[in-house]
Short mmCIF file of C-alpha atoms in Angstrom, two decimals:
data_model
loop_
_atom_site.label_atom_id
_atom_site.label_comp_id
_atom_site.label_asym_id
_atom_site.label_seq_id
_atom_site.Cartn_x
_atom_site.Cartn_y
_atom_site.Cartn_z
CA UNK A 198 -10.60 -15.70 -1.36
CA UNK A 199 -10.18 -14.56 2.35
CA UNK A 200 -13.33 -13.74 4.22
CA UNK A 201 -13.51 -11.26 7.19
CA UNK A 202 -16.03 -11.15 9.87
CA UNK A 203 -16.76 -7.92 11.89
CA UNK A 204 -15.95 -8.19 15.65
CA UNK A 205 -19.66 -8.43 16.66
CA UNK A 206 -19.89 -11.89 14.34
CA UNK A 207 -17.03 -13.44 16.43
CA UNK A 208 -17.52 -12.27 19.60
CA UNK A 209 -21.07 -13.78 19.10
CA UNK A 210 -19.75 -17.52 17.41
CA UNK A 211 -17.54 -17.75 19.93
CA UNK A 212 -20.10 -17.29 22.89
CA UNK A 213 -21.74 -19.84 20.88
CA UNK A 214 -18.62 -22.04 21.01
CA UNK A 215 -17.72 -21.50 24.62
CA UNK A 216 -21.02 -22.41 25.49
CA UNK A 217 -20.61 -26.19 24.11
CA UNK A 218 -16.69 -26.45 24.87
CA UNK A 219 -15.55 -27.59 28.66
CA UNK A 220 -14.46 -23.96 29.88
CA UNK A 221 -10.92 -22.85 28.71
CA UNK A 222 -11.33 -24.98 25.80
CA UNK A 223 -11.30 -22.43 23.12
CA UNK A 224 -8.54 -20.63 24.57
CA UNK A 225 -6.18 -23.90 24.54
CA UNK A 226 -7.36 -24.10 20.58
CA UNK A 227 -6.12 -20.62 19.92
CA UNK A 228 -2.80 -20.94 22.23
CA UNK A 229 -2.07 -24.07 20.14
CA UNK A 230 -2.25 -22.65 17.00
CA UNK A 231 -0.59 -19.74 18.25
CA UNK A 232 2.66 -21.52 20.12
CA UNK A 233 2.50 -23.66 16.61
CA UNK A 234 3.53 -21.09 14.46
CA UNK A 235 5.69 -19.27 16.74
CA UNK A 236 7.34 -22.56 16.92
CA UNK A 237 7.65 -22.28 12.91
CA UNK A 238 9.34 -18.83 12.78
CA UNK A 239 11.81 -19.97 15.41
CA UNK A 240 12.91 -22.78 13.66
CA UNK A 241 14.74 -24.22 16.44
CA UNK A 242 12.69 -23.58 20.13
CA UNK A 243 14.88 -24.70 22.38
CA UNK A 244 17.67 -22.24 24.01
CA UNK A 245 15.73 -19.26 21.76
CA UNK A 246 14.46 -16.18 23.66
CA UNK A 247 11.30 -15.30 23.77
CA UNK A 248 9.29 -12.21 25.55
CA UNK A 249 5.62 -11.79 25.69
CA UNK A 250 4.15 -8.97 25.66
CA UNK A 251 0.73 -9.51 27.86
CA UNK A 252 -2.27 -6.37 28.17
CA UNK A 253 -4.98 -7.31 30.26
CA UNK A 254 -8.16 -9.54 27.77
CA UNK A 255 -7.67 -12.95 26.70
CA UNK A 256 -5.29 -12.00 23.85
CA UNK A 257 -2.69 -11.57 26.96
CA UNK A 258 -4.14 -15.19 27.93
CA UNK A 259 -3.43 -16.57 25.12
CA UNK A 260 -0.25 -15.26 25.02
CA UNK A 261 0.61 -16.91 28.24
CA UNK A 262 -0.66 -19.91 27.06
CA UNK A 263 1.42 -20.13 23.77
CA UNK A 264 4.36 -19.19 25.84
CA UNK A 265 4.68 -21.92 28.25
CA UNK A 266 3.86 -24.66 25.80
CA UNK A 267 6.96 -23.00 24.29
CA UNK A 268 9.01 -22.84 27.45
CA UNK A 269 8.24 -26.96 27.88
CA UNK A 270 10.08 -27.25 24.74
CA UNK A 271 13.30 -25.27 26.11
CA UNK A 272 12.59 -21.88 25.10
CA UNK A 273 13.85 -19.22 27.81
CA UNK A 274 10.01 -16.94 28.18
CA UNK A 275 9.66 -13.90 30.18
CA UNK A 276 6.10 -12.17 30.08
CA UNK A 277 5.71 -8.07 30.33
CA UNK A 278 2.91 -7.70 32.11
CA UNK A 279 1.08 -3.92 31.37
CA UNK A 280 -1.22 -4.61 34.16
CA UNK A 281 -0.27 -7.34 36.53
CA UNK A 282 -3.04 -7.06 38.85
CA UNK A 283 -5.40 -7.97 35.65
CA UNK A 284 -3.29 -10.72 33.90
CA UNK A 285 -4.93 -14.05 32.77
CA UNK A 286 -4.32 -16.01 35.96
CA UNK A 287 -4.65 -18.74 34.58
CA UNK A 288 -2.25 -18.58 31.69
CA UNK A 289 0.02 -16.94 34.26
CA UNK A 290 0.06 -20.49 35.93
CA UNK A 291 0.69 -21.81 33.05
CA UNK A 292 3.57 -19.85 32.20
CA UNK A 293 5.16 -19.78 35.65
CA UNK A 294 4.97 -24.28 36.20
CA UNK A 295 6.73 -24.15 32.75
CA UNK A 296 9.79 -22.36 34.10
CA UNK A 297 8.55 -18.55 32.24
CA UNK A 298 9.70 -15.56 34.19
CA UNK A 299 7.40 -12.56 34.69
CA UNK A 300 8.49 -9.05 34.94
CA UNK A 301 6.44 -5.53 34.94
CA UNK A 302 6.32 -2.35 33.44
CA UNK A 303 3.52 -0.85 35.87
CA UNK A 304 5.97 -0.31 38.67
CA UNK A 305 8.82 0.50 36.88
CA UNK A 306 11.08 -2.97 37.63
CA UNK A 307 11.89 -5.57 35.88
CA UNK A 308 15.01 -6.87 33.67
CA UNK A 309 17.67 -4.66 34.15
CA UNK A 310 16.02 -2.71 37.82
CA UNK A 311 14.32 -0.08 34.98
CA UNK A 312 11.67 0.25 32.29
CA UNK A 313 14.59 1.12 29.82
CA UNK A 314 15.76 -3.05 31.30
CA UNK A 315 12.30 -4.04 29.86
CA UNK A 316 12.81 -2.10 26.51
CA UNK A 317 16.30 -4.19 26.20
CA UNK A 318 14.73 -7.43 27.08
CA UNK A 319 12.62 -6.89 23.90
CA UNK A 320 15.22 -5.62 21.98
CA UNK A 321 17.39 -8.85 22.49
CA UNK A 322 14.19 -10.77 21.89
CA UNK A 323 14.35 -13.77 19.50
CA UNK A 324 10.86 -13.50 19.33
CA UNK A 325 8.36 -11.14 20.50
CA UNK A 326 4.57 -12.42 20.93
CA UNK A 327 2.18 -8.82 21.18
CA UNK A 328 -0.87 -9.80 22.88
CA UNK A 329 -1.07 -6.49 24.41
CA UNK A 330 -4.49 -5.55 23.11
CA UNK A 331 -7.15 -7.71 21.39
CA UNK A 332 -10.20 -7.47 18.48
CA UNK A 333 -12.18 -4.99 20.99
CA UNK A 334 -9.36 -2.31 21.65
CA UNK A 335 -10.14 1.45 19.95
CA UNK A 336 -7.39 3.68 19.15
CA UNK A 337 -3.72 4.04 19.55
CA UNK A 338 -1.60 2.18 21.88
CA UNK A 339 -2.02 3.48 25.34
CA UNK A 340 0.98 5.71 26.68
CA UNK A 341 2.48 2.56 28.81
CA UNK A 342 2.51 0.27 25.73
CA UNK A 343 3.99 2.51 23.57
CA UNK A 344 7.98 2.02 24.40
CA UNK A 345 7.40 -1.90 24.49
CA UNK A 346 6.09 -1.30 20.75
CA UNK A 347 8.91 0.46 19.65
CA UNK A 348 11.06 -1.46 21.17
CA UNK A 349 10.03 -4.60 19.72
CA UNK A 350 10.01 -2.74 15.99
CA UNK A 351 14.17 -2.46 16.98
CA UNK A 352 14.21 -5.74 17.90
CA UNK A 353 16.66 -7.73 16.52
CA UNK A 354 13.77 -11.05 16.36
CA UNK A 355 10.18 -11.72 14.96
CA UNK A 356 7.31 -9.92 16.21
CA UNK A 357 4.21 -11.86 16.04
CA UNK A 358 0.82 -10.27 16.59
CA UNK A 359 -2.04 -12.10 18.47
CA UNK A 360 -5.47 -11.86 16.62
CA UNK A 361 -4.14 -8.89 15.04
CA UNK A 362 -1.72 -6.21 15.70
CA UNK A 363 -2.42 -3.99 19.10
CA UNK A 364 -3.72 -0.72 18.14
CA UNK A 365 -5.26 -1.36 14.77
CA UNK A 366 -8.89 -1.32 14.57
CA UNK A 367 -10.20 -4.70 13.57
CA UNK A 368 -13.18 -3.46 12.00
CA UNK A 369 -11.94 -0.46 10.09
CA UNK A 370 -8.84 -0.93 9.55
CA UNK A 371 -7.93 2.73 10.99
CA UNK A 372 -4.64 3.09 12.64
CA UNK A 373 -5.17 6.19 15.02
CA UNK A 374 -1.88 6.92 16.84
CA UNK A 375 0.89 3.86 17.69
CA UNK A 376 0.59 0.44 16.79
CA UNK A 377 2.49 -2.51 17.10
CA UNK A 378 4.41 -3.42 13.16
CA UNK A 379 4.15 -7.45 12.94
CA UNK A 380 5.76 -9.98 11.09
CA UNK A 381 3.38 -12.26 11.56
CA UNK A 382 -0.17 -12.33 12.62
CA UNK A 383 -1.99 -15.08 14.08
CA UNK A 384 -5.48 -14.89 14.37
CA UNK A 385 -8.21 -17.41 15.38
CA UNK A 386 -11.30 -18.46 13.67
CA UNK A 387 -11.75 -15.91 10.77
CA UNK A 388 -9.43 -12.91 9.33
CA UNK A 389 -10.97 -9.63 10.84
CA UNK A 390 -10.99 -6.79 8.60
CA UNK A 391 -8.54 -5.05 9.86
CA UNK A 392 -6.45 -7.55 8.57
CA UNK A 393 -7.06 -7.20 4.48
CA UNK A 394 -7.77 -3.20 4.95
CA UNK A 395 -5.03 -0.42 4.75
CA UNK A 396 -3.35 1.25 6.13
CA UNK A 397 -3.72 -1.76 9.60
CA UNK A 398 -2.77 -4.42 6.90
CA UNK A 399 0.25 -2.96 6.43
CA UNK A 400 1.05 -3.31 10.12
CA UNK A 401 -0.18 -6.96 9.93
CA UNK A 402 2.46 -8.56 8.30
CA UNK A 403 1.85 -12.33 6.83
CA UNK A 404 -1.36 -13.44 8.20
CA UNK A 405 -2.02 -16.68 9.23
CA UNK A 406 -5.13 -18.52 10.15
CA UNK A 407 -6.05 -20.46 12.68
CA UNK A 408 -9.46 -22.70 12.83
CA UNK A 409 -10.45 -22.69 16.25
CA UNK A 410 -14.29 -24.27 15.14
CA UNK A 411 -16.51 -20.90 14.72
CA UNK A 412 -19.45 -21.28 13.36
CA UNK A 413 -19.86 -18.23 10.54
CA UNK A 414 -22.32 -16.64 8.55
CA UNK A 415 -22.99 -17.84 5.26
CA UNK A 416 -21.98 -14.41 3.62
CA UNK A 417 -19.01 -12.58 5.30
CA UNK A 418 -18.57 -8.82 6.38
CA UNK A 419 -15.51 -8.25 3.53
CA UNK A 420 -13.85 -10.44 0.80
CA UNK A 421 -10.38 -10.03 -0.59
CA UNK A 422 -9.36 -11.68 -3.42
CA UNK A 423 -6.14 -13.21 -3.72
CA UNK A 424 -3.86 -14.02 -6.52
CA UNK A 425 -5.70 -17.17 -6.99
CA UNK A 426 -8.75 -15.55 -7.38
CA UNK A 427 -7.67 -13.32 -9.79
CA UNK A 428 -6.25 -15.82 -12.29
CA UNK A 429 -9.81 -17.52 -12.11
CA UNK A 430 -11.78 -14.13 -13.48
CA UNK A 431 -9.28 -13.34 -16.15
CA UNK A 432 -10.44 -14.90 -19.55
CA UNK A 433 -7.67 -17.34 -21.32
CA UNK A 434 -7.57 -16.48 -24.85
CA UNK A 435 -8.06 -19.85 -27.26
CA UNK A 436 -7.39 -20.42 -30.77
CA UNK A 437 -10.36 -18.71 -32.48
CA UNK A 438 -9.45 -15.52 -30.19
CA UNK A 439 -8.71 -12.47 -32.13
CA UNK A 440 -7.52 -9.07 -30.60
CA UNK A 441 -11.20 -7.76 -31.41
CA UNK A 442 -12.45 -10.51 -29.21
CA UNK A 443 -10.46 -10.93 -26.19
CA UNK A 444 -11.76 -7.20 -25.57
CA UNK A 445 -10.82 -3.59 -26.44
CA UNK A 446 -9.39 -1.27 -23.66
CA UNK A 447 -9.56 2.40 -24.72
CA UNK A 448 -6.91 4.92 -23.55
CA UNK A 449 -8.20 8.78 -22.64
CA UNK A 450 -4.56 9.42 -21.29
CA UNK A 451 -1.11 11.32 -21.48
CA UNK A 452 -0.73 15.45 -22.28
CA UNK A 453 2.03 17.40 -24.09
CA UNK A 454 3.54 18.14 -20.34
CA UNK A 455 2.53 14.16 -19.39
CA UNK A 456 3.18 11.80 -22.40
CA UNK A 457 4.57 9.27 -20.43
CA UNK A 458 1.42 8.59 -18.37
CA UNK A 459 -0.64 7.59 -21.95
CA UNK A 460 2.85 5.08 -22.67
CA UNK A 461 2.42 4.14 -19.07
CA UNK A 462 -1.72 3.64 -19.68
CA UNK A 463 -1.22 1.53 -22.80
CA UNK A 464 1.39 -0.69 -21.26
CA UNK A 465 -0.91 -1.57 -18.19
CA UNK A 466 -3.80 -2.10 -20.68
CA UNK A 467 -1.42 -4.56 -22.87
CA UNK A 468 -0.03 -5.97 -20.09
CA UNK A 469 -3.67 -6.98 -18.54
CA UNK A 470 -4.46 -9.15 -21.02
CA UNK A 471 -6.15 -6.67 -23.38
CA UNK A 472 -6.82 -8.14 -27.15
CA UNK A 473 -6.00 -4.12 -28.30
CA UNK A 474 -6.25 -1.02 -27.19
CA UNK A 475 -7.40 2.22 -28.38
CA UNK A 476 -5.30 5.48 -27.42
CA UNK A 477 -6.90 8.54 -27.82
CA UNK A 478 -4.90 11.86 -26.90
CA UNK A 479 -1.85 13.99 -27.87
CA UNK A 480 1.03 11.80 -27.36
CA UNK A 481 0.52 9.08 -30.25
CA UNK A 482 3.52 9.61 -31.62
CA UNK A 483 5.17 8.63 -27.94
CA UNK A 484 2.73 5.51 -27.64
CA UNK A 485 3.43 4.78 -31.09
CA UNK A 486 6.88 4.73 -30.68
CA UNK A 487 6.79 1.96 -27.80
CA UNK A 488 3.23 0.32 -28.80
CA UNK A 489 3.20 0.28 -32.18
CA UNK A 490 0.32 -2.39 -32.41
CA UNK A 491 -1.80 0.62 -30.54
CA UNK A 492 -4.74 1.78 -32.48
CA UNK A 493 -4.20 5.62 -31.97
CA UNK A 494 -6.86 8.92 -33.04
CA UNK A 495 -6.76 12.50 -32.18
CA UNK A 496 -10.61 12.17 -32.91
CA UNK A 497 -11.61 11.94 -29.24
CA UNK A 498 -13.12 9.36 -27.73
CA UNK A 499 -16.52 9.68 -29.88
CA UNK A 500 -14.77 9.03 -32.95
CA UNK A 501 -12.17 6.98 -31.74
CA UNK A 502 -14.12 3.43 -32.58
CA UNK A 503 -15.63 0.84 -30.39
CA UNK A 504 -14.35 -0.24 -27.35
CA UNK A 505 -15.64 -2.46 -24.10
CA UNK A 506 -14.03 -0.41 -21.41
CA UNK A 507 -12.33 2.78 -21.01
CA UNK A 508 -9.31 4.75 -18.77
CA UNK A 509 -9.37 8.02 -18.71
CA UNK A 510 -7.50 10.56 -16.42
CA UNK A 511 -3.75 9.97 -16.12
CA UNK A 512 -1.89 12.54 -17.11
CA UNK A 513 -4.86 14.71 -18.60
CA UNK A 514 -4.16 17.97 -17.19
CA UNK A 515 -6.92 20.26 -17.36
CA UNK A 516 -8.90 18.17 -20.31
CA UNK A 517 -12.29 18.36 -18.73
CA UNK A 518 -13.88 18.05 -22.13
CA UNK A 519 -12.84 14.13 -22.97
CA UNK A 520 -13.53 13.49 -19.00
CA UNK A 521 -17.07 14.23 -20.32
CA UNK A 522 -17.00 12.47 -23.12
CA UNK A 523 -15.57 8.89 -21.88
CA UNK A 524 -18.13 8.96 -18.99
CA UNK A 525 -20.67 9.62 -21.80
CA UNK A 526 -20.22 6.37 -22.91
CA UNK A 527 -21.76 3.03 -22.07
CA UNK A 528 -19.08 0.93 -21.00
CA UNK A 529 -17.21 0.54 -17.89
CA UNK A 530 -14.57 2.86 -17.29
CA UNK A 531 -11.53 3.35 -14.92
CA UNK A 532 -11.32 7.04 -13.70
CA UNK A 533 -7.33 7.76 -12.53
CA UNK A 534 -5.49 11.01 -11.55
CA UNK A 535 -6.67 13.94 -13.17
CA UNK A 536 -9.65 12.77 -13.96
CA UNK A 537 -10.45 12.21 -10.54
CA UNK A 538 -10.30 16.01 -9.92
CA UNK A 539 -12.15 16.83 -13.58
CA UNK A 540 -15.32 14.08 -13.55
CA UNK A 541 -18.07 15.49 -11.62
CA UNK A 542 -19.95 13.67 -9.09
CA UNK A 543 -23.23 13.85 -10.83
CA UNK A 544 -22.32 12.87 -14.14
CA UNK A 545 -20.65 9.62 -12.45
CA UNK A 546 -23.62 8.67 -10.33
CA UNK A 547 -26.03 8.95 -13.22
CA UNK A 548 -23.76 6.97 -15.77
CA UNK A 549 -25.85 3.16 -15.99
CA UNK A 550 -22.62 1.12 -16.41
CA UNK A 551 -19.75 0.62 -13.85
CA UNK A 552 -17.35 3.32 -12.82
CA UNK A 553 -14.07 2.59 -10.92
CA UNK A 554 -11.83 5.08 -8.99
CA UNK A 555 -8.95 5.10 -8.00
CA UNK A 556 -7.39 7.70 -5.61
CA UNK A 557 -4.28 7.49 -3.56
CA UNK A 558 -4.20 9.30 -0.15
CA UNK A 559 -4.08 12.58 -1.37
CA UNK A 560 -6.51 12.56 -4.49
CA UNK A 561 -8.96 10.83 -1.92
CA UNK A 562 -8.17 13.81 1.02
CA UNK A 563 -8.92 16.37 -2.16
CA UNK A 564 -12.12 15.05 -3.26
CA UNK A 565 -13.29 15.00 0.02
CA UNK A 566 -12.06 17.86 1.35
CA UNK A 567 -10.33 16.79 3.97
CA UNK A 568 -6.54 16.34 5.52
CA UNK A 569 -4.12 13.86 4.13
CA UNK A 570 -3.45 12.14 7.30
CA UNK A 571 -7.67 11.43 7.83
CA UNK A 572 -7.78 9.49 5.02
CA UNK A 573 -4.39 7.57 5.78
CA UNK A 574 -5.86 6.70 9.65
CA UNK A 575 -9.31 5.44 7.93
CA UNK A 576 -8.77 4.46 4.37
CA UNK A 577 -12.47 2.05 4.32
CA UNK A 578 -14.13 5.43 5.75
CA UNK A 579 -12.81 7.56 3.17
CA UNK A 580 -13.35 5.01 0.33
CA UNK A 581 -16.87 4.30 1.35
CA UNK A 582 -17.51 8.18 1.60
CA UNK A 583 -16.31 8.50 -1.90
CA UNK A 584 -18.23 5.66 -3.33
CA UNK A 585 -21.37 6.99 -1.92
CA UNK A 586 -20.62 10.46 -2.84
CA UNK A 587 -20.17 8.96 -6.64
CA UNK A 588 -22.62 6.32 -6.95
CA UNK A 589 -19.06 4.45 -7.87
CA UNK A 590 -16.49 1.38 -6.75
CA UNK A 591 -13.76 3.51 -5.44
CA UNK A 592 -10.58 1.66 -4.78
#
């Protein structure tokens, strides 16, 4: 299970922290970790290129940091400074005693005499370390930091992301103009939301974390469960297990236009682990065909026999009636694709047992009535605007 924290929780452990730790100390944790697994990608440090880019908070610092540890063990390191004037002077230090070279985009020198000489210096990058903006920054990239991200996207090395990608949200997850595309992330202390959330985990890359000795809250801001996690929950079937009780999925799927989204229902229900399952719909004879251990009934749902769970909506056209009916019943039930548009939001907040949607971008931007491109820059908003609007677990 990974375990996010929201920005306020570790901004206020590591005050905490910092106030027991000789000052600096907590930095030097994070730059460790941080040069470590750089160090790791590389493979081999010494005579590899590497080119920081450095914004003005302590993610730049501990950029600086990680980069002259590297540069003791041979690496050649040149920090971009965004804004020189408000660089981490001491990591600057740091970087400069270890032999790093330091070049700017604010005045428009640099490698090459130009900004487009900075661009190439990323570009030819090994490895590029983006500390540009940290857990606190809002938005999009700012207009400055926006060639040096898509230059290091062309880059020919890694890009590894300190804390988290710059111009992600951490605590949302939103992605609201440019951001930097990792590799790798690093971050310190706890995963920040941002990094299990779409569309910003996406732009996070492998995630790696780093204990730098937070003290936490018991229970944490998000949970994502990983593979792991999910083997645990699923029941293992054992010799007295018959297909009646390892569970019965039931099937509200599939049209005349869309019989291939019941097959494709039926598969994913067999396929989970289900002891049977129960298709109810016009295209038995196609599920038949491919599943014939399906127990099939043009009876409806009603009729169609006992079940612990249903799915209901791929494919289904314009079937508003057995919509109605599966969220009639008792059970649990998985609402998909049509029947996103056809089950109405009362009738799902008043059923007593659990109700899971699932939207993609689109379905979400239609229920909502919204644009597309909202719901792909804020995917927690929309979801939690959804699952309030239904009384449901939208996913």
């Amino acid at each position: 299970m990974r375990s996010a924290y929201s920005v306020e929780t570790v901004r206020t452990a590591e005050r905490e922290l910092m106030a027991r730790l000789p000052e600096g100390a907590l930095m030097q944790r994070a730059a460790a970790g941080l040069a470590a697994a750089c160090a790791d990608l590389l493979g081999r440090v010494y005579g590899s290129r590497v080119v920081l880019l450095v914004g003005s908070g302590d993610n730049g610092g501990d950029a600086l940091y990680a980069g002259a540890r590297l540069a003791r063990r041979g690496a050649g390191v040149t920090a971009v400074l965004l804004a020189p004037e408000r660089a981490h002077a001491g990591g600057l230090a740091a970087l400069r005693r270890a032999g790093g070279r330091v070049v700017s985009t604010g005045d428009g020198e640099g490698a090459g005499g130009s900004a487009r000489g900075v661009e190439e210096l990323v570009e030819r990058a090994d490895l590029v370390v983006d500390g540009i903006v940290g857990i606190g920054g809002k938005g999009g990239l700012r207009p400055d930091a926006v060639p040096l991200a898509a230059a290091a996207e062309r880059s020919r090395g890694a890009v590894v992301a300190v804390d988290l990608p710059s111009g992600v949200d951490a605590d949302t997850g939103e992605v609201r103009g440019v951001a930097v595309r990792a590799d790798l992330t690093v971050t310190f202390g706890t995963h920040k939301p941002g990094l299990l959330i779409d569309p910003a985990r996406e732009y996070a890359g492998s995630v790696r974390l780093v204990d730098i000795g937070l003290e936490l809250p018991a229970e944490p801001d998000l949970e994502a469960l990983q593979h792991a996690d999910v083997a645990r929950l699923l029941p293992v079937p054992r010799a007295e297990s018959d297909k009646y009780r390892r569970g019965v999925v039931g099937i509200a799927a599939g049209s005349a236009r869309y019989p291939g989204a019941a097959v494709l229902a039926v598969a994913g229900a067999l396929r989970g682990g289900a002891g049977a399952v129960r298709y109810v719909g016009p295209a038995g004879d196609a599920v038949l065909a491919r599943f014939p251990e399906t127990l099939v009934s043009d009876q409806g749902p009603k009729h169609a026999g006992r079940v612990q769970a249903w799915v209901v909506g791929p494919g289904a056209g314009d079937d508003a009636a057995t919509v109605g009916e599966v969220l009639a019943a008792d059970v649990p039930v998985l609402v998909d694709a049509d029947g996103l548009r056809l089950a109405e939001a009362g009738v799902v907040r008043a059923r007593r047992a659990p109700t899971l949607m699932t939207p993609h971008a689109g379905e979400a931007a239609a229920l909502l009535g919204v644009d597309r491109a909202e719901v792909e820059g804020g995917r927690l908003a929309a979801a939690r605007e959804l699952a309030g609007r239904y009384g449901a677990t939208v996913l």
